[in-house]
């Protein structure tokens, strides 16, 4: 599989949310009305106005000290996208050059529920008015023009990197091995199945309920 | 910063304390991450487990306001275990100096304290000098009156157990943090500190920094790449505003403000020009008159002559001892002593400590001019919560100004890098660049003085005010050149000939005879005959240390790391050859611009000591200049949860000014306010949120004021996560969303359990409607005795469920 991939090394993420805002900026998505519900995490869920959210998860680690895990949630751009099970024509297409899984306006004709259920990561959402399904575009419009995805470009720490798929997969596996020295549970999440590969220091469930899929 | 942002990557151990850099200086983490990739370790010490703590190799907590206890314990650990860099300490610090007989310290007080004045006679803390006036030294550091021995004695009391009882930090955690950081005392390692308002906004703010400076000197970390003492400035150009003296007590370039008892320029220059007997001391401030006269020539141009003291007498003078800092300013305003106020690019109604008092004070003004890009709580104070617009007589003017991208000019970052920026677009509507507003305003004032005379028109009429282009608009290049300075006559300096009108190549060429001008000697070298140095964009990095010496320009004279001559041994070889910041090649220094070009210390004839800004030339372990003592000592915050100071009988810093007005209430160890409170910022909102609260994406991510509290405290108060609660102090209250978190934990102080909460200060009533208010409604009117920065980071509050809901 060629094309591109994104590595999300959560061990370097500081939850600045530059990626979340950059996604809104590039895709010109509206800021929605929110309330603080006792967490930094906001908005509370993906929507047709939000393709990407930094999830904040906290708790008490084995050493008795607090942990605070950050997980910048977005479409994984699966190599065999489960969300495409219902596709008949070109409602959802895979860009052969980049590998991006792209939702077209024709997704308005898809069964939203079935599409959502096909996604192990709970990613697709539906625009209530137009019925068009939405999610992260892999910034295919930027990538196709030689630019980095907006989220990757905004990341100050290098937690998000973008590159040729084989290089990113190798980097993910290397990083997993490095982190395992200090964090035995460290894991690169299914690098052979997805284009957006997360590397975590701990059990995926301590990051986000769908981090490793349903 | 003694160093700069990129240099963080060179560090072997980064202590982040008094700062939540990940949230408030997000880009800094790029370089912290690089340091980690190079094998460096990160220690996060904070009352709350923060975004910074999340990426740290080691985290531990301390109670707000107890940093000196924590750091004092580290000093003791370094000394007891001989972790210090001995060659550095002996040769580059004042460890070997003998302190005079009158210095003493007993039970929390240094010698010379006058309880009536709440001040010390600092002359008692001076060094012992020989017949020539040179400080006596003991290179063996054994003399009981040597600085090192006195330091040892002072911090002998800071045992891990005592420190833990004060800070609430577990003893084991103290040892781990001390061991990790003290490992940088070897020649081949460098440690650095990233701090911000978490250290400065205390009644012991300056001494917090001093304590860390002592640690850095002991470990030989000052002057080294990956070392230094690094203040993370909270605004993009606040370093610039300090350099240009937007403060009452200094003139541009950190020259002293003039005072009434120094009526002539000669007296002024004499007072502030140190005389030093030791020929090996560079004593850089001996050049003081060159800088002060060049500044006066810049202010007054041709009207400043030798005969009239270059116009010195035209400048306003402080009364001796007069302090016009923020808290005093608003205290006077509250008392009705101030007529008018320009709130320029700021929002004191939310940013000022004890903001209720600030808001009341604004109502005592005759006029208020609010210069900003948006409406804010300051300009609209008169229609704020609880105000009766009919009862307020203050006339308010709103002047819309250009945003940063709508004008050309320079900004100077925390690392002292002065970077030129170009204008991207025109400001909207009637908005004007600040420079144009100032130019126009001063032209009008000059016209009025010309027409009407007035009490003292001379300084106004003589002010040189020609920083405009052909169209009469503010010209950032003219201003920048003025800051750099000109030759005002054809002269020869140091064998070089210059023509009248030439730009001065560097401050080494400034003169005290009126033949040069410079509006800020530190910026001399920034805009020279070679062009606008700040606009440079070249990227060579020959040392590999990230100096990028041809990218923009930094003060002084493009020196990227201050005190860099302490990064080498006596022969001029880097302590760590793998990170060669500068190196003596036998004839000259190679690498960064050195702190003076003199040969290394082994050349005992021609060398100069490396700490050139200190009169004796040595780094100050013993620092006799501050108002509250030559060694940092732990005192409790003005408002604190404990009945006494576990370290001494002296409860609070004995030199703080106590404000006694009706709105300055403070309660310590009071059952009504039993919880330690602190304030902070969030990534999404900038300062009081003036620029960010109008931005839908940012307000979506961080919509409302909240109070973070431990699960234990929430249980005590019957509070559930996400419900509305009231946080109150002796001075005000803020309704907040409760954020119940395991990231705050109760502190065990001996037998006492103390809770702490934190509230961000970035919200305000103007927008958004349900965003809530600023945490500064809670903070006290008390400041550090040296800087008067308010103690916003440690005070006492209560937290209650909001009756009836919100």
PDB file of N, CA and C in Angstrom, chain A residues 10-17 20-21 24-26 28-43 49-50 56 58-60 64-68 70 156-158 182 201, chain B residues 22 26-27 29-30 33 36-37 41 48-51 54-55 58-60 173 680 682-684 696-706 708 721-722 737-743 745 770:
ATOM      1  N   UNK A  10       1.270  10.200  20.692  1.00  0.00           N
ATOM      2  CA  UNK A  10       0.605  10.898  21.808  1.00  0.00           C
ATOM      3  C   UNK A  10       1.564  11.194  22.952  1.00  0.00           C
ATOM      4  N   UNK A  11       2.716  10.509  22.999  1.00  0.00           N
ATOM      5  CA  UNK A  11       3.661  10.791  24.080  1.00  0.00           C
ATOM      6  C   UNK A  11       4.252  12.193  23.949  1.00  0.00           C
ATOM      7  N   UNK A  12       4.070  12.790  22.783  1.00  0.00           N
ATOM      8  CA  UNK A  12       4.584  14.150  22.573  1.00  0.00           C
ATOM      9  C   UNK A  12       3.464  15.189  22.551  1.00  0.00           C
ATOM     10  N   UNK A  13       2.233  14.755  22.761  1.00  0.00           N
ATOM     11  CA  UNK A  13       1.098  15.684  22.665  1.00  0.00           C
ATOM     12  C   UNK A  13       0.908  16.410  23.989  1.00  0.00           C
ATOM     13  N   UNK A  14       0.705  17.728  23.912  1.00  0.00           N
ATOM     14  CA  UNK A  14       0.486  18.531  25.109  1.00  0.00           C
ATOM     15  C   UNK A  14      -0.935  19.077  25.171  1.00  0.00           C
ATOM     16  N   UNK A  15      -1.794  18.611  24.279  1.00  0.00           N
ATOM     17  CA  UNK A  15      -3.194  19.052  24.263  1.00  0.00           C
ATOM     18  C   UNK A  15      -3.341  20.556  24.070  1.00  0.00           C
ATOM     19  N   UNK A  16      -2.487  21.117  23.235  1.00  0.00           N
ATOM     20  CA  UNK A  16      -2.618  22.553  22.959  1.00  0.00           C
ATOM     21  C   UNK A  16      -3.837  22.806  22.078  1.00  0.00           C
ATOM     22  N   UNK A  17      -4.302  21.767  21.424  1.00  0.00           N
ATOM     23  CA  UNK A  17      -5.475  21.806  20.551  1.00  0.00           C
ATOM     24  C   UNK A  17      -5.270  22.652  19.298  1.00  0.00           C
ATOM     25  N   UNK A  20      -6.952  20.802  16.519  1.00  0.00           N
ATOM     26  CA  UNK A  20      -8.423  20.892  16.516  1.00  0.00           C
ATOM     27  C   UNK A  20      -8.877  22.208  15.881  1.00  0.00           C
ATOM     28  N   UNK A  21      -8.182  23.279  16.240  1.00  0.00           N
ATOM     29  CA  UNK A  21      -8.553  24.596  15.720  1.00  0.00           C
ATOM     30  C   UNK A  21      -8.150  24.714  14.246  1.00  0.00           C
ATOM     31  N   UNK A  24     -10.654  23.181  12.009  1.00  0.00           N
ATOM     32  CA  UNK A  24     -11.826  24.041  11.811  1.00  0.00           C
ATOM     33  C   UNK A  24     -11.500  25.179  10.842  1.00  0.00           C
ATOM     34  N   UNK A  25     -10.292  25.717  10.998  1.00  0.00           N
ATOM     35  CA  UNK A  25      -9.909  26.874  10.187  1.00  0.00           C
ATOM     36  C   UNK A  25      -9.816  26.477   8.708  1.00  0.00           C
ATOM     37  N   UNK A  26      -9.098  25.382   8.435  1.00  0.00           N
ATOM     38  CA  UNK A  26      -8.896  25.012   7.032  1.00  0.00           C
ATOM     39  C   UNK A  26     -10.219  24.601   6.373  1.00  0.00           C
ATOM     40  N   UNK A  28     -13.103  25.511   7.330  1.00  0.00           N
ATOM     41  CA  UNK A  28     -14.114  26.549   7.536  1.00  0.00           C
ATOM     42  C   UNK A  28     -15.368  25.975   8.198  1.00  0.00           C
ATOM     43  N   UNK A  29     -15.140  25.324   9.330  1.00  0.00           N
ATOM     44  CA  UNK A  29     -16.241  24.738  10.094  1.00  0.00           C
ATOM     45  C   UNK A  29     -16.625  25.694  11.217  1.00  0.00           C
ATOM     46  N   UNK A  30     -17.902  25.761  11.505  1.00  0.00           N
ATOM     47  CA  UNK A  30     -18.394  26.729  12.492  1.00  0.00           C
ATOM     48  C   UNK A  30     -17.969  26.342  13.899  1.00  0.00           C
ATOM     49  N   UNK A  31     -17.739  27.349  14.725  1.00  0.00           N
ATOM     50  CA  UNK A  31     -17.589  27.122  16.160  1.00  0.00           C
ATOM     51  C   UNK A  31     -18.986  26.941  16.738  1.00  0.00           C
ATOM     52  N   UNK A  32     -19.183  25.859  17.424  1.00  0.00           N
ATOM     53  CA  UNK A  32     -20.526  25.592  17.947  1.00  0.00           C
ATOM     54  C   UNK A  32     -20.646  26.100  19.377  1.00  0.00           C
ATOM     55  N   UNK A  33     -21.876  26.311  19.822  1.00  0.00           N
ATOM     56  CA  UNK A  33     -22.104  26.763  21.201  1.00  0.00           C
ATOM     57  C   UNK A  33     -21.837  25.600  22.148  1.00  0.00           C
ATOM     58  N   UNK A  34     -20.979  25.828  23.128  1.00  0.00           N
ATOM     59  CA  UNK A  34     -20.646  24.752  24.073  1.00  0.00           C
ATOM     60  C   UNK A  34     -20.750  25.270  25.491  1.00  0.00           C
ATOM     61  N   UNK A  35     -20.746  24.328  26.431  1.00  0.00           N
ATOM     62  CA  UNK A  35     -20.639  24.653  27.859  1.00  0.00           C
ATOM     63  C   UNK A  35     -19.529  23.811  28.438  1.00  0.00           C
ATOM     64  N   UNK A  36     -18.947  24.319  29.496  1.00  0.00           N
ATOM     65  CA  UNK A  36     -17.969  23.513  30.202  1.00  0.00           C
ATOM     66  C   UNK A  36     -18.730  22.539  31.097  1.00  0.00           C
ATOM     67  N   UNK A  37     -18.439  21.273  30.951  1.00  0.00           N
ATOM     68  CA  UNK A  37     -19.150  20.267  31.752  1.00  0.00           C
ATOM     69  C   UNK A  37     -18.220  19.607  32.761  1.00  0.00           C
ATOM     70  N   UNK A  38     -17.149  20.317  33.097  1.00  0.00           N
ATOM     71  CA  UNK A  38     -16.231  19.753  34.078  1.00  0.00           C
ATOM     72  C   UNK A  38     -15.038  19.090  33.446  1.00  0.00           C
ATOM     73  N   UNK A  39     -14.726  19.491  32.228  1.00  0.00           N
ATOM     74  CA  UNK A  39     -13.571  18.932  31.523  1.00  0.00           C
ATOM     75  C   UNK A  39     -13.047  19.976  30.549  1.00  0.00           C
ATOM     76  N   UNK A  40     -11.761  19.827  30.184  1.00  0.00           N
ATOM     77  CA  UNK A  40     -11.212  20.708  29.156  1.00  0.00           C
ATOM     78  C   UNK A  40     -11.764  20.340  27.786  1.00  0.00           C
ATOM     79  N   UNK A  41     -12.241  19.087  27.661  1.00  0.00           N
ATOM     80  CA  UNK A  41     -12.645  18.571  26.352  1.00  0.00           C
ATOM     81  C   UNK A  41     -13.871  19.325  25.842  1.00  0.00           C
ATOM     82  N   UNK A  42     -13.775  19.876  24.660  1.00  0.00           N
ATOM     83  CA  UNK A  42     -14.879  20.601  24.056  1.00  0.00           C
ATOM     84  C   UNK A  42     -14.560  20.867  22.601  1.00  0.00           C
ATOM     85  N   UNK A  43     -15.515  20.785  21.683  1.00  0.00           N
ATOM     86  CA  UNK A  43     -16.891  20.305  21.866  1.00  0.00           C
ATOM     87  C   UNK A  43     -16.915  18.838  22.306  1.00  0.00           C
ATOM     88  N   UNK A  49     -19.788  19.884  12.072  1.00  0.00           N
ATOM     89  CA  UNK A  49     -18.966  21.077  12.257  1.00  0.00           C
ATOM     90  C   UNK A  49     -17.622  20.757  12.913  1.00  0.00           C
ATOM     91  N   UNK A  50     -17.397  19.516  13.264  1.00  0.00           N
ATOM     92  CA  UNK A  50     -16.180  19.156  13.999  1.00  0.00           C
ATOM     93  C   UNK A  50     -15.670  17.809  13.506  1.00  0.00           C
ATOM     94  N   UNK A  56      -9.589  14.361  26.335  1.00  0.00           N
ATOM     95  CA  UNK A  56      -8.810  14.462  27.582  1.00  0.00           C
ATOM     96  C   UNK A  56      -9.282  13.349  28.513  1.00  0.00           C
ATOM     97  N   UNK A  58      -8.338  11.436  32.262  1.00  0.00           N
ATOM     98  CA  UNK A  58      -7.446  11.463  33.417  1.00  0.00           C
ATOM     99  C   UNK A  58      -7.790  10.363  34.396  1.00  0.00           C
ATOM    100  N   UNK A  59      -6.863  10.095  35.275  1.00  0.00           N
ATOM    101  CA  UNK A  59      -7.065   9.066  36.282  1.00  0.00           C
ATOM    102  C   UNK A  59      -5.840   8.945  37.149  1.00  0.00           C
ATOM    103  N   UNK A  60      -5.785   7.848  37.871  1.00  0.00           N
ATOM    104  CA  UNK A  60      -4.665   7.623  38.777  1.00  0.00           C
ATOM    105  C   UNK A  60      -3.856   6.463  38.264  1.00  0.00           C
ATOM    106  N   UNK A  64       0.332   5.859  41.799  1.00  0.00           N
ATOM    107  CA  UNK A  64      -0.473   6.685  42.704  1.00  0.00           C
ATOM    108  C   UNK A  64      -0.619   8.114  42.221  1.00  0.00           C
ATOM    109  N   UNK A  65       0.161   8.496  41.221  1.00  0.00           N
ATOM    110  CA  UNK A  65       0.080   9.870  40.718  1.00  0.00           C
ATOM    111  C   UNK A  65      -0.947   9.971  39.601  1.00  0.00           C
ATOM    112  N   UNK A  66      -1.310  11.201  39.326  1.00  0.00           N
ATOM    113  CA  UNK A  66      -2.317  11.414  38.279  1.00  0.00           C
ATOM    114  C   UNK A  66      -1.714  11.134  36.908  1.00  0.00           C
ATOM    115  N   UNK A  67      -2.568  10.772  35.972  1.00  0.00           N
ATOM    116  CA  UNK A  67      -2.152  10.825  34.567  1.00  0.00           C
ATOM    117  C   UNK A  67      -3.185  11.656  33.818  1.00  0.00           C
ATOM    118  N   UNK A  68      -2.778  12.190  32.711  1.00  0.00           N
ATOM    119  CA  UNK A  68      -3.694  12.964  31.867  1.00  0.00           C
ATOM    120  C   UNK A  68      -3.328  12.604  30.435  1.00  0.00           C
ATOM    121  N   UNK A  70      -3.977  12.524  26.345  1.00  0.00           N
ATOM    122  CA  UNK A  70      -4.572  13.334  25.277  1.00  0.00           C
ATOM    123  C   UNK A  70      -4.615  12.509  24.002  1.00  0.00           C
ATOM    124  N   UNK A 156       2.855  21.841  17.303  1.00  0.00           N
ATOM    125  CA  UNK A 156       4.139  22.451  17.657  1.00  0.00           C
ATOM    126  C   UNK A 156       5.192  21.468  18.145  1.00  0.00           C
ATOM    127  N   UNK A 157       4.777  20.307  18.629  1.00  0.00           N
ATOM    128  CA  UNK A 157       5.744  19.439  19.303  1.00  0.00           C
ATOM    129  C   UNK A 157       6.261  18.311  18.428  1.00  0.00           C
ATOM    130  N   UNK A 158       5.648  18.137  17.260  1.00  0.00           N
ATOM    131  CA  UNK A 158       6.031  16.989  16.443  1.00  0.00           C
ATOM    132  C   UNK A 158       5.263  15.742  16.840  1.00  0.00           C
ATOM    133  N   UNK A 182      10.235   2.311  28.677  1.00  0.00           N
ATOM    134  CA  UNK A 182       9.744   2.963  29.889  1.00  0.00           C
ATOM    135  C   UNK A 182       8.275   2.644  30.165  1.00  0.00           C
ATOM    136  N   UNK A 201       1.187   5.394  25.142  1.00  0.00           N
ATOM    137  CA  UNK A 201       2.087   4.908  26.189  1.00  0.00           C
ATOM    138  C   UNK A 201       1.422   3.864  27.067  1.00  0.00           C
TER     139      UNK A 201
ATOM    140  N   UNK B  22       3.369  24.069  28.679  1.00  0.00           N
ATOM    141  CA  UNK B  22       2.654  23.361  27.612  1.00  0.00           C
ATOM    142  C   UNK B  22       1.355  24.082  27.271  1.00  0.00           C
ATOM    143  N   UNK B  26       2.871  27.100  24.198  1.00  0.00           N
ATOM    144  CA  UNK B  26       2.827  25.798  23.517  1.00  0.00           C
ATOM    145  C   UNK B  26       4.030  25.520  22.627  1.00  0.00           C
ATOM    146  N   UNK B  27       4.521  26.561  21.940  1.00  0.00           N
ATOM    147  CA  UNK B  27       5.614  26.328  20.995  1.00  0.00           C
ATOM    148  C   UNK B  27       6.900  25.957  21.724  1.00  0.00           C
ATOM    149  N   UNK B  29       7.273  23.822  23.743  1.00  0.00           N
ATOM    150  CA  UNK B  29       7.349  22.370  23.901  1.00  0.00           C
ATOM    151  C   UNK B  29       7.987  21.700  22.696  1.00  0.00           C
ATOM    152  N   UNK B  30       8.054  22.421  21.585  1.00  0.00           N
ATOM    153  CA  UNK B  30       8.805  21.901  20.443  1.00  0.00           C
ATOM    154  C   UNK B  30      10.246  21.621  20.871  1.00  0.00           C
ATOM    155  N   UNK B  33      10.540  18.962  23.655  1.00  0.00           N
ATOM    156  CA  UNK B  33      10.450  17.633  23.045  1.00  0.00           C
ATOM    157  C   UNK B  33      11.792  17.231  22.439  1.00  0.00           C
ATOM    158  N   UNK B  36      14.094  16.120  25.068  1.00  0.00           N
ATOM    159  CA  UNK B  36      13.759  14.753  25.487  1.00  0.00           C
ATOM    160  C   UNK B  36      14.277  13.728  24.477  1.00  0.00           C
ATOM    161  N   UNK B  37      14.142  14.067  23.196  1.00  0.00           N
ATOM    162  CA  UNK B  37      14.642  13.153  22.165  1.00  0.00           C
ATOM    163  C   UNK B  37      16.154  12.961  22.271  1.00  0.00           C
ATOM    164  N   UNK B  41      15.876  15.081  30.522  1.00  0.00           N
ATOM    165  CA  UNK B  41      14.738  14.764  31.383  1.00  0.00           C
ATOM    166  C   UNK B  41      13.972  16.045  31.718  1.00  0.00           C
ATOM    167  N   UNK B  48      -0.755  21.646  40.732  1.00  0.00           N
ATOM    168  CA  UNK B  48      -1.746  20.891  39.972  1.00  0.00           C
ATOM    169  C   UNK B  48      -1.018  20.103  38.896  1.00  0.00           C
ATOM    170  N   UNK B  49      -1.466  18.909  38.621  1.00  0.00           N
ATOM    171  CA  UNK B  49      -0.915  18.137  37.497  1.00  0.00           C
ATOM    172  C   UNK B  49      -1.449  18.763  36.214  1.00  0.00           C
ATOM    173  N   UNK B  50      -0.544  19.335  35.414  1.00  0.00           N
ATOM    174  CA  UNK B  50      -0.955  20.143  34.263  1.00  0.00           C
ATOM    175  C   UNK B  50      -0.628  19.440  32.945  1.00  0.00           C
ATOM    176  N   UNK B  51      -0.930  20.130  31.848  1.00  0.00           N
ATOM    177  CA  UNK B  51      -0.539  19.625  30.529  1.00  0.00           C
ATOM    178  C   UNK B  51       0.982  19.462  30.449  1.00  0.00           C
ATOM    179  N   UNK B  54       2.010  16.326  32.166  1.00  0.00           N
ATOM    180  CA  UNK B  54       1.657  15.134  31.384  1.00  0.00           C
ATOM    181  C   UNK B  54       2.825  14.646  30.527  1.00  0.00           C
ATOM    182  N   UNK B  55       3.729  15.538  30.124  1.00  0.00           N
ATOM    183  CA  UNK B  55       4.855  15.082  29.307  1.00  0.00           C
ATOM    184  C   UNK B  55       6.161  15.015  30.120  1.00  0.00           C
ATOM    185  N   UNK B  58       9.184  13.375  35.448  1.00  0.00           N
ATOM    186  CA  UNK B  58       8.872  13.294  36.876  1.00  0.00           C
ATOM    187  C   UNK B  58       8.008  14.483  37.256  1.00  0.00           C
ATOM    188  N   UNK B  59       6.952  14.189  38.003  1.00  0.00           N
ATOM    189  CA  UNK B  59       6.065  15.250  38.480  1.00  0.00           C
ATOM    190  C   UNK B  59       5.935  15.158  39.983  1.00  0.00           C
ATOM    191  N   UNK B  60       5.932  16.308  40.622  1.00  0.00           N
ATOM    192  CA  UNK B  60       5.502  16.353  42.007  1.00  0.00           C
ATOM    193  C   UNK B  60       4.835  17.698  42.286  1.00  0.00           C
ATOM    194  N   UNK B 173       9.701  12.405  47.048  1.00  0.00           N
ATOM    195  CA  UNK B 173       9.626  13.178  45.807  1.00  0.00           C
ATOM    196  C   UNK B 173      10.647  14.306  45.788  1.00  0.00           C
ATOM    197  N   UNK B 680      -4.546  31.033  36.892  1.00  0.00           N
ATOM    198  CA  UNK B 680      -3.710  30.689  35.739  1.00  0.00           C
ATOM    199  C   UNK B 680      -4.436  30.978  34.440  1.00  0.00           C
ATOM    200  N   UNK B 682      -5.244  29.557  30.205  1.00  0.00           N
ATOM    201  CA  UNK B 682      -5.471  28.355  29.400  1.00  0.00           C
ATOM    202  C   UNK B 682      -4.921  28.637  28.006  1.00  0.00           C
ATOM    203  N   UNK B 683      -4.648  27.582  27.267  1.00  0.00           N
ATOM    204  CA  UNK B 683      -4.051  27.747  25.947  1.00  0.00           C
ATOM    205  C   UNK B 683      -4.930  28.594  25.036  1.00  0.00           C
ATOM    206  N   UNK B 684      -6.232  28.383  25.136  1.00  0.00           N
ATOM    207  CA  UNK B 684      -7.152  28.938  24.139  1.00  0.00           C
ATOM    208  C   UNK B 684      -7.362  30.441  24.292  1.00  0.00           C
ATOM    209  N   UNK B 696     -14.908  32.316  17.684  1.00  0.00           N
ATOM    210  CA  UNK B 696     -15.817  31.186  17.925  1.00  0.00           C
ATOM    211  C   UNK B 696     -15.126  29.843  18.143  1.00  0.00           C
ATOM    212  N   UNK B 697     -14.040  29.569  17.432  1.00  0.00           N
ATOM    213  CA  UNK B 697     -13.377  28.266  17.592  1.00  0.00           C
ATOM    214  C   UNK B 697     -12.735  28.142  18.968  1.00  0.00           C
ATOM    215  N   UNK B 698     -12.212  29.266  19.448  1.00  0.00           N
ATOM    216  CA  UNK B 698     -11.532  29.217  20.745  1.00  0.00           C
ATOM    217  C   UNK B 698     -12.533  29.184  21.892  1.00  0.00           C
ATOM    218  N   UNK B 699     -13.601  29.941  21.742  1.00  0.00           N
ATOM    219  CA  UNK B 699     -14.596  29.966  22.819  1.00  0.00           C
ATOM    220  C   UNK B 699     -15.381  28.653  22.831  1.00  0.00           C
ATOM    221  N   UNK B 700     -15.442  28.019  21.683  1.00  0.00           N
ATOM    222  CA  UNK B 700     -16.051  26.675  21.633  1.00  0.00           C
ATOM    223  C   UNK B 700     -15.205  25.679  22.442  1.00  0.00           C
ATOM    224  N   UNK B 701     -13.900  25.784  22.312  1.00  0.00           N
ATOM    225  CA  UNK B 701     -13.006  24.845  22.998  1.00  0.00           C
ATOM    226  C   UNK B 701     -12.904  25.142  24.494  1.00  0.00           C
ATOM    227  N   UNK B 702     -12.984  26.400  24.855  1.00  0.00           N
ATOM    228  CA  UNK B 702     -12.841  26.768  26.276  1.00  0.00           C
ATOM    229  C   UNK B 702     -13.858  27.868  26.579  1.00  0.00           C
ATOM    230  N   UNK B 703     -15.119  27.474  26.849  1.00  0.00           N
ATOM    231  CA  UNK B 703     -16.211  28.440  26.853  1.00  0.00           C
ATOM    232  C   UNK B 703     -16.478  29.184  28.158  1.00  0.00           C
ATOM    233  N   UNK B 704     -16.064  28.620  29.290  1.00  0.00           N
ATOM    234  CA  UNK B 704     -16.538  29.164  30.565  1.00  0.00           C
ATOM    235  C   UNK B 704     -15.485  29.069  31.644  1.00  0.00           C
ATOM    236  N   UNK B 705     -15.565  29.996  32.589  1.00  0.00           N
ATOM    237  CA  UNK B 705     -14.629  29.952  33.713  1.00  0.00           C
ATOM    238  C   UNK B 705     -14.936  28.724  34.566  1.00  0.00           C
ATOM    239  N   UNK B 706     -13.875  28.118  35.072  1.00  0.00           N
ATOM    240  CA  UNK B 706     -14.029  26.905  35.874  1.00  0.00           C
ATOM    241  C   UNK B 706     -13.120  26.983  37.089  1.00  0.00           C
ATOM    242  N   UNK B 708     -10.812  24.295  39.252  1.00  0.00           N
ATOM    243  CA  UNK B 708     -10.325  22.925  39.395  1.00  0.00           C
ATOM    244  C   UNK B 708     -10.120  22.618  40.875  1.00  0.00           C
ATOM    245  N   UNK B 721     -18.885  17.021  39.696  1.00  0.00           N
ATOM    246  CA  UNK B 721     -18.195  17.563  38.523  1.00  0.00           C
ATOM    247  C   UNK B 721     -19.191  18.225  37.579  1.00  0.00           C
ATOM    248  N   UNK B 722     -18.864  19.443  37.137  1.00  0.00           N
ATOM    249  CA  UNK B 722     -19.695  20.117  36.142  1.00  0.00           C
ATOM    250  C   UNK B 722     -20.774  21.018  36.719  1.00  0.00           C
ATOM    251  N   UNK B 737     -17.765  26.824  36.889  1.00  0.00           N
ATOM    252  CA  UNK B 737     -18.089  25.416  36.708  1.00  0.00           C
ATOM    253  C   UNK B 737     -17.072  24.604  37.514  1.00  0.00           C
ATOM    254  N   UNK B 738     -17.577  23.682  38.326  1.00  0.00           N
ATOM    255  CA  UNK B 738     -16.668  22.842  39.112  1.00  0.00           C
ATOM    256  C   UNK B 738     -16.019  21.803  38.210  1.00  0.00           C
ATOM    257  N   UNK B 739     -14.688  21.753  38.247  1.00  0.00           N
ATOM    258  CA  UNK B 739     -13.958  20.728  37.512  1.00  0.00           C
ATOM    259  C   UNK B 739     -13.262  19.871  38.566  1.00  0.00           C
ATOM    260  N   UNK B 740     -13.890  18.749  38.863  1.00  0.00           N
ATOM    261  CA  UNK B 740     -13.380  17.878  39.924  1.00  0.00           C
ATOM    262  C   UNK B 740     -12.359  16.939  39.292  1.00  0.00           C
ATOM    263  N   UNK B 741     -11.159  16.926  39.847  1.00  0.00           N
ATOM    264  CA  UNK B 741     -10.075  16.244  39.137  1.00  0.00           C
ATOM    265  C   UNK B 741      -9.094  15.579  40.092  1.00  0.00           C
ATOM    266  N   UNK B 742      -8.569  14.472  39.643  1.00  0.00           N
ATOM    267  CA  UNK B 742      -7.519  13.796  40.407  1.00  0.00           C
ATOM    268  C   UNK B 742      -6.180  14.512  40.228  1.00  0.00           C
ATOM    269  N   UNK B 743      -6.179  15.520  39.355  1.00  0.00           N
ATOM    270  CA  UNK B 743      -4.938  16.252  39.104  1.00  0.00           C
ATOM    271  C   UNK B 743      -4.619  17.274  40.198  1.00  0.00           C
ATOM    272  N   UNK B 745      -4.564  17.431  44.346  1.00  0.00           N
ATOM    273  CA  UNK B 745      -4.614  16.556  45.524  1.00  0.00           C
ATOM    274  C   UNK B 745      -4.463  17.416  46.773  1.00  0.00           C
ATOM    275  N   UNK B 770     -22.209  33.875  28.786  1.00  0.00           N
ATOM    276  CA  UNK B 770     -22.195  32.888  29.866  1.00  0.00           C
ATOM    277  C   UNK B 770     -20.783  32.437  30.223  1.00  0.00           C
TER     278      UNK B 770
END
